[in-house]
C-alpha cells in the first residue's frame, strides 16, 4: 500500500533560520513525489515536483530512494513561507490519483 | 490560467438533508477529484472521475456519491448529511493521467448541525 508520512504536524522556526520539512513514503516501485502548499486563505497549489529538479521560492527537495524520503528544505526561512505543506506521491507510471501526507504547518517567526 | 470554482465557500445544513457540492473547471481537464480536508488527517480522496459519466471510489467514499454529466462539472452528493461529514471539501482537476499537477478549487466549508 502507498503511504506518505509527515512526522511533524507543527514546525516553528525563526526568520533567517534553515528549515526542513520531512516526508517519508512507502511504495515498492519508483513513485513521483510532490510538495503542495496552502497559504492562509488561499487554495492548495503545487510547490515543486522531484522530477523537475527545480528550486521554487528558494525551496528544494531531493528524492532519496534508499531512505524513501523527500524532505523539503530552505536555507533561510522567510515569514511569507508560513503555510501548510503537504507531501504527495503518485505511483510509478503515472496515475490520476495522488496520495497525500497529513501535512505540516510551518510558522516562521519574526 | 486554470480556474476551478466551487459553488459555495460556506454551507450549513441539517442532519439528514441531501447536500450538493458543485465544482466547475474551465480548462477542459479530463480528471476531476473530490477530497475532504480535516486538521490532523490531511487530504483524503473521496471520489475521482477520469471521464464524463465515469467515476472511481477513493479512500473514503462511504456516505458520498458523485455525478459527472459534463466534462467541466463534477458534483459531490451527500445523500443524508451527518455531523461527521462536517469538513472542508476540496475539488481538483488535472489535464490527463500523465499530468500529475492537480489544480484545486477554493474549498467549501460544510457544517452539518
Coordinates of C-alpha atoms in Angstrom, one line a residue:
Chain A
X1 CA 0.0 0.0 0.0
X2 CA 1.1 3.5 -0.7
X3 CA 1.6 5.8 2.2
X4 CA 3.1 9.2 2.8
X5 CA 4.3 10.2 6.3
X6 CA 5.0 13.7 7.5
X7 CA 6.1 13.2 11.1
X8 CA 5.7 16.8 12.2
X9 CA 2.3 18.3 12.5
X10 CA 3.8 21.7 13.5
X11 CA 7.1 23.3 12.8
X12 CA 8.2 26.6 14.1
X13 CA 11.4 28.5 13.1
X14 CA 12.8 32.0 13.2
X15 CA 13.2 34.1 10.1
X16 CA 16.5 33.5 8.5
X17 CA 16.9 30.1 10.0
X18 CA 17.2 26.9 7.9
X19 CA 14.0 24.9 7.6
X20 CA 13.5 21.2 6.7
X21 CA 10.0 19.6 6.4
X22 CA 10.3 15.9 6.5
X23 CA 8.5 13.4 4.2
X24 CA 8.8 9.7 4.1
X25 CA 7.0 7.4 1.7
X26 CA 6.1 3.7 1.5
X27 CA 5.9 2.3 -2.0
X28 CA 7.5 -0.6 -3.7
X29 CA 8.1 1.0 -7.1
X30 CA 9.5 4.3 -8.2
X31 CA 6.9 7.0 -7.4
X32 CA 6.7 10.6 -8.4
X33 CA 6.9 12.9 -5.4
X34 CA 5.5 16.4 -4.9
X35 CA 5.2 19.2 -2.4
X36 CA 1.9 21.1 -2.3
X37 CA 1.5 24.3 -0.2
X38 CA -1.5 26.2 1.1
X39 CA -1.0 29.7 2.3
X40 CA -3.6 31.3 4.6
X41 CA -6.9 31.9 2.8
X42 CA -5.5 30.6 -0.5
X43 CA -6.1 27.5 -2.4
X44 CA -3.8 24.5 -2.3
X45 CA -1.2 24.7 -5.1
X46 CA 1.8 22.8 -6.4
X47 CA 5.1 24.0 -5.0
X48 CA 7.5 21.6 -6.7
X49 CA 7.9 18.1 -8.0
X50 CA 11.0 15.9 -7.8
X51 CA 11.2 15.1 -11.5
X52 CA 11.7 18.7 -12.5
X53 CA 14.7 19.2 -10.0
X54 CA 13.9 22.9 -9.7
X55 CA 14.1 25.4 -6.9
X56 CA 10.8 27.2 -6.2
X57 CA 10.8 30.2 -3.8
X58 CA 14.1 29.0 -2.5
X59 CA 12.8 25.6 -1.6
X60 CA 14.4 22.4 -2.9
X61 CA 13.6 18.7 -2.3
X62 CA 15.8 15.7 -3.1
X63 CA 14.4 12.2 -3.6
X64 CA 16.4 9.7 -1.6
X65 CA 15.2 6.3 -2.7
X66 CA 17.5 4.5 -0.2
X67 CA 15.8 6.2 2.7
X68 CA 12.5 6.6 0.9
X69 CA 12.4 10.3 1.8
X70 CA 11.6 13.5 0.0
X71 CA 12.4 16.3 2.5
X72 CA 11.7 19.9 1.7
X73 CA 14.5 22.4 2.5
X74 CA 15.1 26.1 2.5
X75 CA 18.4 27.6 3.8
X76 CA 16.9 30.9 5.1
X77 CA 13.2 30.9 6.0
X78 CA 11.0 33.9 5.4
X79 CA 7.8 35.0 7.2
X80 CA 5.9 34.5 4.0
X81 CA 6.8 30.8 4.0
X82 CA 4.4 30.3 6.8
X83 CA 1.8 27.9 5.4
X84 CA 0.5 24.3 5.4
X85 CA 2.7 21.9 3.4
X86 CA 1.7 18.6 2.1
X87 CA 3.9 15.9 0.6
X88 CA 2.2 13.8 -2.1
X89 CA 3.0 10.6 -4.1
X90 CA 1.9 9.4 -7.5
X91 CA 2.6 5.7 -8.2
X92 CA 5.0 4.6 -10.9
X93 CA 3.9 5.1 -14.4
X94 CA 1.6 7.9 -13.7
X95 CA -1.8 7.8 -12.1
X96 CA -4.8 10.0 -11.8
X97 CA -4.5 9.7 -8.0
X98 CA -2.2 11.4 -5.6
X99 CA -1.7 10.1 -2.1
X100 CA -1.2 12.9 0.4
X101 CA 0.5 13.1 3.8
X102 CA -1.3 14.7 6.7
X103 CA 0.6 17.9 6.3
X104 CA 3.0 20.1 8.3
X105 CA 2.1 23.6 9.4
X106 CA 5.1 25.8 9.2
X107 CA 5.3 29.0 11.2
X108 CA 8.2 31.4 10.6
X109 CA 8.5 33.8 13.4
X110 CA 10.0 37.3 13.0
Chain B
X1 CA -4.8 30.3 -16.1
X2 CA -6.6 27.3 -14.8
X3 CA -9.8 28.1 -12.9
X4 CA -11.5 25.6 -10.6
X5 CA -14.6 27.1 -8.9
X6 CA -16.8 25.6 -6.2
X7 CA -20.4 26.7 -5.8
X8 CA -20.2 27.8 -2.2
X9 CA -17.5 28.9 0.2
X10 CA -19.6 28.2 3.3
X11 CA -22.6 25.9 3.7
X12 CA -24.7 25.0 6.7
X13 CA -27.0 22.0 6.5
X14 CA -29.1 20.0 8.9
X15 CA -28.6 16.3 9.7
X16 CA -30.5 14.2 7.2
X17 CA -30.6 16.8 4.4
X18 CA -29.4 16.0 0.9
X19 CA -26.4 18.2 0.0
X20 CA -25.0 19.0 -3.4
X21 CA -21.5 20.4 -3.8
X22 CA -20.7 21.6 -7.3
X23 CA -17.3 22.0 -8.9
X24 CA -16.5 23.5 -12.4
X25 CA -13.2 23.7 -14.2
X26 CA -12.7 25.8 -17.3
X27 CA -9.6 24.2 -18.8
X28 CA -11.0 21.1 -20.5
X29 CA -9.3 18.8 -17.9
X30 CA -10.1 15.1 -18.1
X31 CA -9.7 14.2 -14.4
X32 CA -11.6 15.7 -11.5
X33 CA -11.4 14.9 -7.8
X34 CA -13.2 15.4 -4.5
X35 CA -11.2 15.5 -1.3
X36 CA -12.1 16.3 2.3
X37 CA -9.5 18.2 4.4
X38 CA -9.5 17.8 8.1
X39 CA -7.0 19.0 10.7
X40 CA -4.5 16.3 11.6
X41 CA -5.9 14.0 8.8
X42 CA -4.7 15.9 5.8
X43 CA -6.4 15.4 2.4
X44 CA -8.4 12.2 1.9
X45 CA -9.7 11.3 -1.6
X46 CA -13.5 10.7 -1.7
X47 CA -14.1 10.1 -5.4
X48 CA -12.5 10.9 -8.7
X49 CA -13.5 10.8 -12.3
X50 CA -11.4 10.4 -15.4
X51 CA -14.1 11.0 -18.0
X52 CA -17.7 12.0 -18.3
X53 CA -20.0 9.5 -16.6
X54 CA -17.0 7.6 -15.2
X55 CA -16.2 7.5 -11.5
X56 CA -13.9 5.7 -9.2
X57 CA -14.0 5.4 -5.4
X58 CA -11.3 7.0 -3.4
X59 CA -10.2 6.1 0.1
X60 CA -13.4 7.3 1.9
X61 CA -16.4 7.0 -0.4
X62 CA -18.9 5.9 2.3
X63 CA -21.8 8.3 2.6
X64 CA -21.0 10.1 -0.6
X65 CA -21.8 9.8 -4.3
X66 CA -20.8 11.8 -7.4
X67 CA -22.0 12.8 -10.7
X68 CA -20.2 13.9 -13.9
X69 CA -22.6 14.6 -16.7
X70 CA -20.4 17.2 -18.4
X71 CA -16.7 17.3 -18.7
X72 CA -16.3 20.6 -16.9
X73 CA -18.6 19.8 -13.9
X74 CA -18.2 17.3 -11.1
X75 CA -20.7 17.2 -8.3
X76 CA -20.4 15.6 -4.8
X77 CA -23.6 14.5 -3.2
X78 CA -24.2 13.7 0.4
X79 CA -27.4 11.7 0.3
X80 CA -28.2 12.1 4.0
X81 CA -25.8 14.5 5.7
X82 CA -24.4 13.6 9.1
X83 CA -22.5 15.6 11.6
X84 CA -19.3 13.6 10.9
X85 CA -19.4 15.0 7.4
X86 CA -18.7 18.5 8.7
X87 CA -15.4 19.3 6.9
X88 CA -13.7 21.4 4.3
X89 CA -14.3 19.9 0.8
X90 CA -11.8 20.5 -2.0
X91 CA -12.3 19.9 -5.6
X92 CA -9.4 19.5 -8.0
X93 CA -8.8 18.8 -11.7
X94 CA -5.8 17.6 -13.8
X95 CA -5.3 17.5 -17.5
X96 CA -4.6 13.8 -18.1
X97 CA -3.4 10.8 -16.4
X98 CA 0.2 11.7 -17.2
X99 CA -0.1 15.2 -15.9
X100 CA 0.4 15.0 -12.2
X101 CA -0.3 18.5 -11.2
X102 CA -3.7 18.9 -9.7
X103 CA -5.4 22.3 -9.7
X104 CA -7.5 23.0 -6.6
X105 CA -10.7 25.0 -6.0
X106 CA -11.0 27.4 -3.0
X107 CA -12.9 24.8 -1.0
X108 CA -16.4 24.6 0.6
X109 CA -16.6 24.5 4.4
X110 CA -19.6 22.4 5.2
X111 CA -21.2 22.4 8.6
X112 CA -23.8 19.8 9.4
X113 CA -25.8 20.6 12.5

